[in-house]
PDB file of C-alpha atoms in Angstrom:
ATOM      1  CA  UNK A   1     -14.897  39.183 -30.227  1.00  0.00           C
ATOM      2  CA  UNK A   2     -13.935  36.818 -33.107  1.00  0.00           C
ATOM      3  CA  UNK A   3     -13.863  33.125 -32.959  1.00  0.00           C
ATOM      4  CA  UNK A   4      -9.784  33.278 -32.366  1.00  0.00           C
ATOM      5  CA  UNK A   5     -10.014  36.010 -29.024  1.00  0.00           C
ATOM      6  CA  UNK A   6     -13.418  33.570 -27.983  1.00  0.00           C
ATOM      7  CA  UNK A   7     -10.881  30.681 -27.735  1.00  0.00           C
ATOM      8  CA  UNK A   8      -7.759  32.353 -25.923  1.00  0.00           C
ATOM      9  CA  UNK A   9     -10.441  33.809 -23.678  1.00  0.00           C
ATOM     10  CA  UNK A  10     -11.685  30.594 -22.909  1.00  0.00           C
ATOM     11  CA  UNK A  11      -8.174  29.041 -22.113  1.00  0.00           C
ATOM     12  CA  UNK A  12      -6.908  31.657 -19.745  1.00  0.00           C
ATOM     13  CA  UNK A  13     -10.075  30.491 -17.794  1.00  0.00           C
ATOM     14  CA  UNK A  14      -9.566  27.038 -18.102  1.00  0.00           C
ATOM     15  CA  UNK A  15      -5.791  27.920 -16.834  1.00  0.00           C
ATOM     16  CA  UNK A  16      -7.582  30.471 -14.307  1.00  0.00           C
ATOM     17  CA  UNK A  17     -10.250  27.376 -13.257  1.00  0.00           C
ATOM     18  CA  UNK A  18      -6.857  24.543 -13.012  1.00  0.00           C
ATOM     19  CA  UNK A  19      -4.872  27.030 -10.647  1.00  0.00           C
ATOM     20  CA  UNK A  20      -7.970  27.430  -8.544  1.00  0.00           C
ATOM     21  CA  UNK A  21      -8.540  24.028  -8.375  1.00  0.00           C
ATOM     22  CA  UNK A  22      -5.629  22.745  -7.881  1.00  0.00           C
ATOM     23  CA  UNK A  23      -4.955  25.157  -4.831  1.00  0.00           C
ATOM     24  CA  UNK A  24      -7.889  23.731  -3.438  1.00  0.00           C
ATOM     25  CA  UNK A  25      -7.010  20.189  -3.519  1.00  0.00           C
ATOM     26  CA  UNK A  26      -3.528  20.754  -2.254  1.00  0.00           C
ATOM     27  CA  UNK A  27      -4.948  22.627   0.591  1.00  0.00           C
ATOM     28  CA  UNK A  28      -7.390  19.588   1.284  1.00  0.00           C
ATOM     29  CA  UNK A  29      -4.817  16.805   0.675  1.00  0.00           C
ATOM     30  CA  UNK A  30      -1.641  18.023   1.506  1.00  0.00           C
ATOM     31  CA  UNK A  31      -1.751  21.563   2.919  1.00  0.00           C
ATOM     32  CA  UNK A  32      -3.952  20.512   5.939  1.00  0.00           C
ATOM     33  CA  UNK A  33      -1.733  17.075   6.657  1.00  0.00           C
ATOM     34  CA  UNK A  34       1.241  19.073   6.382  1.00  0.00           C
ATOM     35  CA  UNK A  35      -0.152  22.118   9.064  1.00  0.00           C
ATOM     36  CA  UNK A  36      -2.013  19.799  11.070  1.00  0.00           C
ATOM     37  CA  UNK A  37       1.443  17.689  11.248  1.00  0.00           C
ATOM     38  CA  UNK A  38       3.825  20.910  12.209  1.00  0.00           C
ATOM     39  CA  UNK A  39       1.492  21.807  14.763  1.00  0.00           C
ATOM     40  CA  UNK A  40       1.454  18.799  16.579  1.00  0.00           C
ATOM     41  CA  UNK A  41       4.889  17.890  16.538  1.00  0.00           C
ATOM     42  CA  UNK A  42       5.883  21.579  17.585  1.00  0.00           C
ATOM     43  CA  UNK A  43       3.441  22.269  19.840  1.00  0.00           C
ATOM     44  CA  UNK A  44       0.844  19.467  20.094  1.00  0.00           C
ATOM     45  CA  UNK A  45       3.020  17.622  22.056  1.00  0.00           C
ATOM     46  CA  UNK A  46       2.957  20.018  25.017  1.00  0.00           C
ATOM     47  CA  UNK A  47      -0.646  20.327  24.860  1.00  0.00           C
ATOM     48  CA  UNK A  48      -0.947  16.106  25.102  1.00  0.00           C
ATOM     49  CA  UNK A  49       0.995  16.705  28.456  1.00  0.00           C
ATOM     50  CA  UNK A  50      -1.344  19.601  29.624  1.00  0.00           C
ATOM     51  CA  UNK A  51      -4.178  17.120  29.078  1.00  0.00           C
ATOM     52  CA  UNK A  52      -2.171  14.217  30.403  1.00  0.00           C
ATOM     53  CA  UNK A  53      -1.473  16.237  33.729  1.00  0.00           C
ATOM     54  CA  UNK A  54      -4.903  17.708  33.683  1.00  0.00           C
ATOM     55  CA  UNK A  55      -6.646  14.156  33.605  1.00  0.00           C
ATOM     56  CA  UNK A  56      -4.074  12.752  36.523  1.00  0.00           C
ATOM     57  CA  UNK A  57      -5.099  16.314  38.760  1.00  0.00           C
ATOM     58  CA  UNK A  58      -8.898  15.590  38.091  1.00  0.00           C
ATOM     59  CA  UNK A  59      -8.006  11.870  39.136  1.00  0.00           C
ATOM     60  CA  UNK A  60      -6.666  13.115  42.431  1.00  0.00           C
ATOM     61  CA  UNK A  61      -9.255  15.550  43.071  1.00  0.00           C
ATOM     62  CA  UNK A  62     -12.101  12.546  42.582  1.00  0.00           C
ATOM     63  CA  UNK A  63      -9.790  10.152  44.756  1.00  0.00           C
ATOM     64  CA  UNK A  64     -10.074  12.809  47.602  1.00  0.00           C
ATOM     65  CA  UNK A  65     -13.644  13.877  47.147  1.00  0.00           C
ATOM     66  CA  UNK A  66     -14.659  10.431  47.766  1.00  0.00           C
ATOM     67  CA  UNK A  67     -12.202   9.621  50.549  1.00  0.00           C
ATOM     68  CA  UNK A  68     -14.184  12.621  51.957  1.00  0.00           C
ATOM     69  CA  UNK A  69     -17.565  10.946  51.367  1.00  0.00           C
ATOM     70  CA  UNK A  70     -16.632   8.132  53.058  1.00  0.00           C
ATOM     71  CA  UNK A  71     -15.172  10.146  56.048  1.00  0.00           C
ATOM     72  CA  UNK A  72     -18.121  12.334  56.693  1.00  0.00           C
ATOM     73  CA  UNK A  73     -20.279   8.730  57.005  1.00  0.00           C
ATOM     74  CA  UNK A  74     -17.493   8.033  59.512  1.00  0.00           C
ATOM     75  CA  UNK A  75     -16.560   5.163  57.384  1.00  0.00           C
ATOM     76  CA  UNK A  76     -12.904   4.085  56.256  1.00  0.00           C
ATOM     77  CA  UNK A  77     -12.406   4.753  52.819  1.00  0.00           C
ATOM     78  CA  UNK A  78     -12.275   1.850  50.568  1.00  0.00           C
ATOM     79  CA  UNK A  79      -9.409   3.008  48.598  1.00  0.00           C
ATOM     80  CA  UNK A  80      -9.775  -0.245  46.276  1.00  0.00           C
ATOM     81  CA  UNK A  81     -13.142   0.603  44.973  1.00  0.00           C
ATOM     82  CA  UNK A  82     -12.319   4.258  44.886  1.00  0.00           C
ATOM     83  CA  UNK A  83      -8.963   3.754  42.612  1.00  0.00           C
ATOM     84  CA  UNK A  84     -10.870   1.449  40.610  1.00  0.00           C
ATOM     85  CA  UNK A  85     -13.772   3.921  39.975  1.00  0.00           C
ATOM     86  CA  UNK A  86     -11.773   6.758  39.452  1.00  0.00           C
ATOM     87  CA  UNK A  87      -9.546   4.564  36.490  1.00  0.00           C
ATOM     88  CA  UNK A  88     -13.077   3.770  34.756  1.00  0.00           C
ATOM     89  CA  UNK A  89     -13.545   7.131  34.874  1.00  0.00           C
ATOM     90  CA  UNK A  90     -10.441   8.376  33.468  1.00  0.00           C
ATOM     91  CA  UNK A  91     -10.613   5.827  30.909  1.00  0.00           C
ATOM     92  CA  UNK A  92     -11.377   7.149  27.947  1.00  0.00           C
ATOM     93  CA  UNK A  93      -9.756  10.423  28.149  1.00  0.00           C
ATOM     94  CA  UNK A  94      -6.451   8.525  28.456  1.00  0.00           C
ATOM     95  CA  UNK A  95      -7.854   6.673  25.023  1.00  0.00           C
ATOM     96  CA  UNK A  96      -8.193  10.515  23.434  1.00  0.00           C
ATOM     97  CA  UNK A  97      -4.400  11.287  25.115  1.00  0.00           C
ATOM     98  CA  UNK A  98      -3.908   7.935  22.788  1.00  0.00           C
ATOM     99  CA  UNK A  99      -5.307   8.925  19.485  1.00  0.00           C
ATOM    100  CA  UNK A 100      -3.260  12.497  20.187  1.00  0.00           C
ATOM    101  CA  UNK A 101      -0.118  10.936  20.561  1.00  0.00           C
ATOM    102  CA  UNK A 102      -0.945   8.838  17.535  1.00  0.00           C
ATOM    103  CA  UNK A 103      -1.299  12.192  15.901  1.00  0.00           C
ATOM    104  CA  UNK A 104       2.408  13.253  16.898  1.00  0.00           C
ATOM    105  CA  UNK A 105       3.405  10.108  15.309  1.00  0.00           C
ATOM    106  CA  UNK A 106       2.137  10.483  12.007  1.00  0.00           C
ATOM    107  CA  UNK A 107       3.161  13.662  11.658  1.00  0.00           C
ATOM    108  CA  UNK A 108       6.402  13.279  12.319  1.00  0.00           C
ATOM    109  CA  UNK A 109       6.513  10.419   9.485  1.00  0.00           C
ATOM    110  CA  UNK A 110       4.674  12.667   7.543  1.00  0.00           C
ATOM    111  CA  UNK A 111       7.556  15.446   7.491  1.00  0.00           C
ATOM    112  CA  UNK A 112      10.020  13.129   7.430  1.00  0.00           C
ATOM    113  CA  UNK A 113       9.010  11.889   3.584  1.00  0.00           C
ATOM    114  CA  UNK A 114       7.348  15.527   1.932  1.00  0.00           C
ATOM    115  CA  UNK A 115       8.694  15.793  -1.784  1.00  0.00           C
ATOM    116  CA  UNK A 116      11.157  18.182  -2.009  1.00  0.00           C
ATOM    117  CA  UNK A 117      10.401  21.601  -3.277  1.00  0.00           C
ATOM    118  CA  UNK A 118      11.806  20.699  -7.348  1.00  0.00           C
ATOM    119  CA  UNK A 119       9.266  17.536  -6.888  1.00  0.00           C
ATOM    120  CA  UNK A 120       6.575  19.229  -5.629  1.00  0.00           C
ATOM    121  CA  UNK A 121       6.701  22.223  -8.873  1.00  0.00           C
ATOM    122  CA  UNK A 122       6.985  19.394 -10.837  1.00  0.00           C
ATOM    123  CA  UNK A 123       4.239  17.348 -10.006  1.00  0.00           C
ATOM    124  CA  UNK A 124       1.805  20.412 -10.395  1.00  0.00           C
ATOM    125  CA  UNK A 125       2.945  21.459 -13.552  1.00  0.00           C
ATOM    126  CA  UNK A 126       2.187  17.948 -14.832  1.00  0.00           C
ATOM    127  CA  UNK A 127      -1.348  18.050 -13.344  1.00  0.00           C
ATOM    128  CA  UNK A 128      -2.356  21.522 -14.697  1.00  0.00           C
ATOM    129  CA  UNK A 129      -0.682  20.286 -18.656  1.00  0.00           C
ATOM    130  CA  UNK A 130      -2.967  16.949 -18.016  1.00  0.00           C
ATOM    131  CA  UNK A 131      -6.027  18.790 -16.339  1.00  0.00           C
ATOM    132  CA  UNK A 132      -6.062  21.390 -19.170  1.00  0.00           C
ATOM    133  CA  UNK A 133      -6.694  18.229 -21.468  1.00  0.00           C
ATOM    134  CA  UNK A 134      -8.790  16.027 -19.179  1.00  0.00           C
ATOM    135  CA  UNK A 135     -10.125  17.530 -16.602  1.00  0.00           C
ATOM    136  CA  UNK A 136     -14.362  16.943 -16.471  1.00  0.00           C
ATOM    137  CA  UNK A 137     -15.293  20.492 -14.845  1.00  0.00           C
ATOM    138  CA  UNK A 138     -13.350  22.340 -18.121  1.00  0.00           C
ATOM    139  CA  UNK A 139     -13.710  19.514 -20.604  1.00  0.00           C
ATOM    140  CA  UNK A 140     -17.560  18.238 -20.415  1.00  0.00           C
ATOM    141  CA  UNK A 141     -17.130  16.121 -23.880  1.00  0.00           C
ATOM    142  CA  UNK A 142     -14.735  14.067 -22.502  1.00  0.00           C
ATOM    143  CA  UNK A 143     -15.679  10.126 -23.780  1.00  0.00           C
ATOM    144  CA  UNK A 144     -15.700   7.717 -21.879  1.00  0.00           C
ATOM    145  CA  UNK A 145     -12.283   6.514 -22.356  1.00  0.00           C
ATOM    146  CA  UNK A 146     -10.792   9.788 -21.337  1.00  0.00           C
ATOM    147  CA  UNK A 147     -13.216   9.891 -18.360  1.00  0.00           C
ATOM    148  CA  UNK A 148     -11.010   6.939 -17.055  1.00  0.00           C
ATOM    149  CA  UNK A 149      -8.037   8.006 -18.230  1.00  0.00           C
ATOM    150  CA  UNK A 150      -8.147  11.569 -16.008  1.00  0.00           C
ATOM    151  CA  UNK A 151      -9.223   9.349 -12.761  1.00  0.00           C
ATOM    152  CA  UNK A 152      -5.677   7.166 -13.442  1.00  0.00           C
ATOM    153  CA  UNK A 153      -3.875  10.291 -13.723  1.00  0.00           C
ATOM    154  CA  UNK A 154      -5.636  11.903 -10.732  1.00  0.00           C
ATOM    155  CA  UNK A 155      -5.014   8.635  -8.749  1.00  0.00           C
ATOM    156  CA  UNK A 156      -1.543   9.034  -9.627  1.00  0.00           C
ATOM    157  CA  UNK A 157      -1.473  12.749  -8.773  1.00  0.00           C
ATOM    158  CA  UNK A 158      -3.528  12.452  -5.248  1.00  0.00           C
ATOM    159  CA  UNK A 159      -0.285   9.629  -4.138  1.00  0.00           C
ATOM    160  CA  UNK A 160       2.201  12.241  -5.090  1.00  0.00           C
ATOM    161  CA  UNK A 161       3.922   9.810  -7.558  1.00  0.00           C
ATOM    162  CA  UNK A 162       6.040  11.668  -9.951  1.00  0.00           C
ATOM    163  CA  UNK A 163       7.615   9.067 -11.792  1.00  0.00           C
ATOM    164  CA  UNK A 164       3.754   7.370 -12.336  1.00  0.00           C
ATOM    165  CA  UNK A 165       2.485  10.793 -13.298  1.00  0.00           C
ATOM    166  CA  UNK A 166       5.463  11.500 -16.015  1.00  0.00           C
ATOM    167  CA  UNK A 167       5.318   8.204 -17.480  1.00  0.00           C
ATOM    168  CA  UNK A 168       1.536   8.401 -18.196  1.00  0.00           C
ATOM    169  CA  UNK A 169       1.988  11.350 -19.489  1.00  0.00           C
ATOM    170  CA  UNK A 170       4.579  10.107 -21.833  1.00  0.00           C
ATOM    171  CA  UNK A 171       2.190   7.249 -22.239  1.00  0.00           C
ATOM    172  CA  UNK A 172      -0.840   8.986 -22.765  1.00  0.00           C
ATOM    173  CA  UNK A 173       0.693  12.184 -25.005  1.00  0.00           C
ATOM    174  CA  UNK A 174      -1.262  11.115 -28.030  1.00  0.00           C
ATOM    175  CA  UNK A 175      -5.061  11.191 -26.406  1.00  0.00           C
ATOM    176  CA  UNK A 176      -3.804  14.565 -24.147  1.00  0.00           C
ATOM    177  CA  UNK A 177      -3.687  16.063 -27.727  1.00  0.00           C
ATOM    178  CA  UNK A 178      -6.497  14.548 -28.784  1.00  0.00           C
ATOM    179  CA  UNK A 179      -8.045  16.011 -26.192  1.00  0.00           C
ATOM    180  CA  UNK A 180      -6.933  19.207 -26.976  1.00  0.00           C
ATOM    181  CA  UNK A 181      -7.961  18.914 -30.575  1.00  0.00           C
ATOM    182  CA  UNK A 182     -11.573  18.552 -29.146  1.00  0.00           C
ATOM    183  CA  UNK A 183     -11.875  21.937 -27.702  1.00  0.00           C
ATOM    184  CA  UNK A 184     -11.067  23.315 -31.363  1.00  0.00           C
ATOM    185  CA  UNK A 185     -14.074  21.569 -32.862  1.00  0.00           C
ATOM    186  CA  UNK A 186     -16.499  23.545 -30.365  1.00  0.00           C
ATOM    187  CA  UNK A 187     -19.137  26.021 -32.054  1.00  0.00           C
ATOM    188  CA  UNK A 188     -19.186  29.812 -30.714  1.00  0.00           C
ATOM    189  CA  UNK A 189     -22.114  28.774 -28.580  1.00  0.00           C
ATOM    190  CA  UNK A 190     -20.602  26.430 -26.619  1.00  0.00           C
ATOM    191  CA  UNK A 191     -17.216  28.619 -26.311  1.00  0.00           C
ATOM    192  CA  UNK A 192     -19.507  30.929 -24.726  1.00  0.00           C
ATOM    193  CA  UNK A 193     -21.315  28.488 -22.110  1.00  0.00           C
ATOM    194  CA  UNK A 194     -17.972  27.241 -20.970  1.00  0.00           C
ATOM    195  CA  UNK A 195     -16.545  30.177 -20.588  1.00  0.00           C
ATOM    196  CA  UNK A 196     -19.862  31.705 -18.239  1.00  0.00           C
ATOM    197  CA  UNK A 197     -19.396  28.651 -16.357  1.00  0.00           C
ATOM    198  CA  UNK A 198     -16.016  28.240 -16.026  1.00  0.00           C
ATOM    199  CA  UNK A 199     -16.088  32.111 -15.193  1.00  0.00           C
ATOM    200  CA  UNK A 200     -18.557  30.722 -12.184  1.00  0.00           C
ATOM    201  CA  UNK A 201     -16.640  27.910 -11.100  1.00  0.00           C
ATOM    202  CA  UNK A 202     -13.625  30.004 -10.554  1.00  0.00           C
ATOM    203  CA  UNK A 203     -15.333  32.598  -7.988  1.00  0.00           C
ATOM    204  CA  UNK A 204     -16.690  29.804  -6.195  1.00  0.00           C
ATOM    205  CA  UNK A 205     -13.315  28.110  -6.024  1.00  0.00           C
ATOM    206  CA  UNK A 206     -12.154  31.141  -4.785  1.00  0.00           C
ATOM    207  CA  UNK A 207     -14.695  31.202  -1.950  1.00  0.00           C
ATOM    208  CA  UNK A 208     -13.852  28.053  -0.849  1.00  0.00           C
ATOM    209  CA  UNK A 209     -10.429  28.794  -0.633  1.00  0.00           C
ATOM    210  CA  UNK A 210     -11.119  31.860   1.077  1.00  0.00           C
ATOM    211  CA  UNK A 211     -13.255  30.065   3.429  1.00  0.00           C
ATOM    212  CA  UNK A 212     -11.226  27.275   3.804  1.00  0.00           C
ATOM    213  CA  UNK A 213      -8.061  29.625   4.617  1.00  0.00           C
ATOM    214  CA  UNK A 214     -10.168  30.714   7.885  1.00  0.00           C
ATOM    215  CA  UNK A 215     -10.221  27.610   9.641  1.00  0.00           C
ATOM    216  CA  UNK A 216      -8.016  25.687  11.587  1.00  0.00           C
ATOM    217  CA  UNK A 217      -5.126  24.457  10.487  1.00  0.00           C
ATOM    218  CA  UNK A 218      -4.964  26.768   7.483  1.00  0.00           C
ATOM    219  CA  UNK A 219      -5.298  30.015  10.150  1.00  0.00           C
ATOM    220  CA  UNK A 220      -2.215  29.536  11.366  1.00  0.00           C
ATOM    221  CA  UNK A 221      -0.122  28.547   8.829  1.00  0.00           C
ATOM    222  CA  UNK A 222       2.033  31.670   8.663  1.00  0.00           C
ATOM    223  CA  UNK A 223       2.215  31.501  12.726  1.00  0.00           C
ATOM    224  CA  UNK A 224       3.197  27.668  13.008  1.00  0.00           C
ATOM    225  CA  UNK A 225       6.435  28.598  10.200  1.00  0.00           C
ATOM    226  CA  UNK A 226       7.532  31.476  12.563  1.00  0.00           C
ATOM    227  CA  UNK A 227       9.856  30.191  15.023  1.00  0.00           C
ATOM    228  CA  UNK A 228       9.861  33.174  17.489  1.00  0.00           C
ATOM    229  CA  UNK A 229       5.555  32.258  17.499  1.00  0.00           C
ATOM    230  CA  UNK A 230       6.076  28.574  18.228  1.00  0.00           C
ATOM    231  CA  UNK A 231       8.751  29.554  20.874  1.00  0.00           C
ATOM    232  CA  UNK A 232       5.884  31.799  22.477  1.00  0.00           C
ATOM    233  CA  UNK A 233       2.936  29.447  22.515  1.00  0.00           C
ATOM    234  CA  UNK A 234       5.545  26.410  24.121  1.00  0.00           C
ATOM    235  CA  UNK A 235       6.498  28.891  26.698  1.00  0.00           C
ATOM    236  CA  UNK A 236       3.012  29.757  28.018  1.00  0.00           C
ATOM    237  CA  UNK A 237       2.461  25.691  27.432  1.00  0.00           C
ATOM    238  CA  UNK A 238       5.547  24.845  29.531  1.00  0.00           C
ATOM    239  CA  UNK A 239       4.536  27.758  32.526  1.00  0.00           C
ATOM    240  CA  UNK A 240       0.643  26.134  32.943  1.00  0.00           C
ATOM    241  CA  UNK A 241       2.409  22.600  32.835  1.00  0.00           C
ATOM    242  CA  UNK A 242       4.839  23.796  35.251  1.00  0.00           C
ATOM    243  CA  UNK A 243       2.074  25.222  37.304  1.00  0.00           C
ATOM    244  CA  UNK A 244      -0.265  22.181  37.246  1.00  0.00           C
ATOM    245  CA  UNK A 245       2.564  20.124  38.398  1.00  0.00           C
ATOM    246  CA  UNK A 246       2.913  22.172  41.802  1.00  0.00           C
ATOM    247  CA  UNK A 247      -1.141  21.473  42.135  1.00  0.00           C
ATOM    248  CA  UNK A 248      -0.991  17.464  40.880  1.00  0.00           C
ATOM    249  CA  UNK A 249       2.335  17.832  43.714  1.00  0.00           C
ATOM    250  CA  UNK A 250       0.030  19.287  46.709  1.00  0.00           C
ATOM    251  CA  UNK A 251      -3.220  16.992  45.947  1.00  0.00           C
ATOM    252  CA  UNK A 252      -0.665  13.707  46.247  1.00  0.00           C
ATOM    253  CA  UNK A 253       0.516  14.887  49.447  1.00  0.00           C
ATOM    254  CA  UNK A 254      -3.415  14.971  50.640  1.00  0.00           C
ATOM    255  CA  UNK A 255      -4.458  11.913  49.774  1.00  0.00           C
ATOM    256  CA  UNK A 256      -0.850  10.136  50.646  1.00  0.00           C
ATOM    257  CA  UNK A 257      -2.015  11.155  53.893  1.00  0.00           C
ATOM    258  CA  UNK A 258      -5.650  10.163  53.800  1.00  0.00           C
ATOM    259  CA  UNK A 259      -4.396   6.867  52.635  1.00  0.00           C
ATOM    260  CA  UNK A 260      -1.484   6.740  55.631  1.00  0.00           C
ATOM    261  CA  UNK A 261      -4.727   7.853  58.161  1.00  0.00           C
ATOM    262  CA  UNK A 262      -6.804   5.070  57.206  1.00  0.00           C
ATOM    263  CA  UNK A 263      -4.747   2.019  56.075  1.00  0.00           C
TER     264      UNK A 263
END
């Protein structure tokens, strides 16, 4: 392989190694906010009011069982200290309900400002042109200077800003070819390194992704797009919250009338 075939080998990698990446860190940034954020605002929401009604039926259930105690001493029940205890107890899985609902919140702000489609393309075609250039994991004789001049363009990237990315790159056009100019200058040796570890890098990125594409929320991202799915999993939702409310119903009747017994 001659010094010219060395060099388009070792670009198609670095392309290869940019894709990889960059699927990766749109998974991690992005892709999981954006999953995470259709799942709770499709069906998240019914599950908050499963755990809602579940923590008010365990309530209930407590309130009784120590009426009972009380009873069997042949004591009155001191429904003050027992509503008080059972509220500490309750506490903090109300605070969880909390931070759920929070979640619901977010991700409904979160959907309402994605890029559109055209924006989205765009911004990752102006990330691969600048990581090709600058990126540290494909370009290890970056200076200095260029060191800090990928992290402002990855800031810039990471916040999804467009019109930030396109003018640095405007900006910037002169040291991207620079950069570029670099990766002529390299001796057959180091062609050869890069390309073995590049070659590396890119199975592993794989692997991650692989991995990554096997947990939750990335396991269900063809399921939480498919309406007739989400209709299915609120259904069952909406029949165990329908059914819980008959039981949450039958428990207040009990202790209404422990309550109307003793007071």
């Amino acid at each position: 392989m001659d010094r010219k075939e060395l060099l388009e080998s070792l670009d198609k990698l670095k392309k290869g190694y940019i894709s990889s990446i960059n699927t990766l860190e749109i998974m991690m940034n992005w892709g999981r906010v954006q999953l995470e954020s259709l799942y709770a605002t499709k069906i998240g929401k019914y599950k908050i009011e499963l755990l809602e009604l579940n923590i008010q039926l365990k309530a209930l259930k407590k309130k009784i069982q120590f009426c009972h105690q009380y009873i069997n001493q042949d004591k009155e029940p001191a429904f003050d200290k027992i509503e008080a205890e059972v509220e500490a107890m309750i506490k903090k899985a109300y605070e969880e309900v909390h931070l759920e609902k929070q979640k619901i919140v977010m991700g409904k702000e979160f959907l309402k400002n994605l890029h559109s489609p055209t924006d989205s393309a765009e911004i990752r075609k102006i990330y691969r042109n600048i990581a090709k250039s600058l990126h540290p994991d494909i370009n290890p004789h970056l200076t200095e200077y260029q060191k800090e001049l990928w992290y402002i363009f990855h800031k810039a990237y990471k916040s999804g800003d467009l019109d930030r990315l396109k003018a640095l790159e405007v900006a910037f056009s002169e040291d991207l070819k620079k950069s570029e100019e670099q990766n002529e200058e390299l001796s057959e040796e180091e062609i050869l390194l890069q390309t073995a570890t590049l070659a590396q890098g890119i199975k592993e990125l794989e692997e991650d992704i692989a991995n990554l594409e096997k947990e939750f929320p990335f396991n269900i991202a063809d399921q939480i797009r498919d309406e007739e799915w989400v209709e299915e999993q609120q259904e069952i939702l909406k029949n165990e919250i329908d059914e819980i409310k008959k039981v949450i119903k039958e428990k207040e009747k009990i202790y209404k009338l422990i309550r109307e017994t003793y007071e």
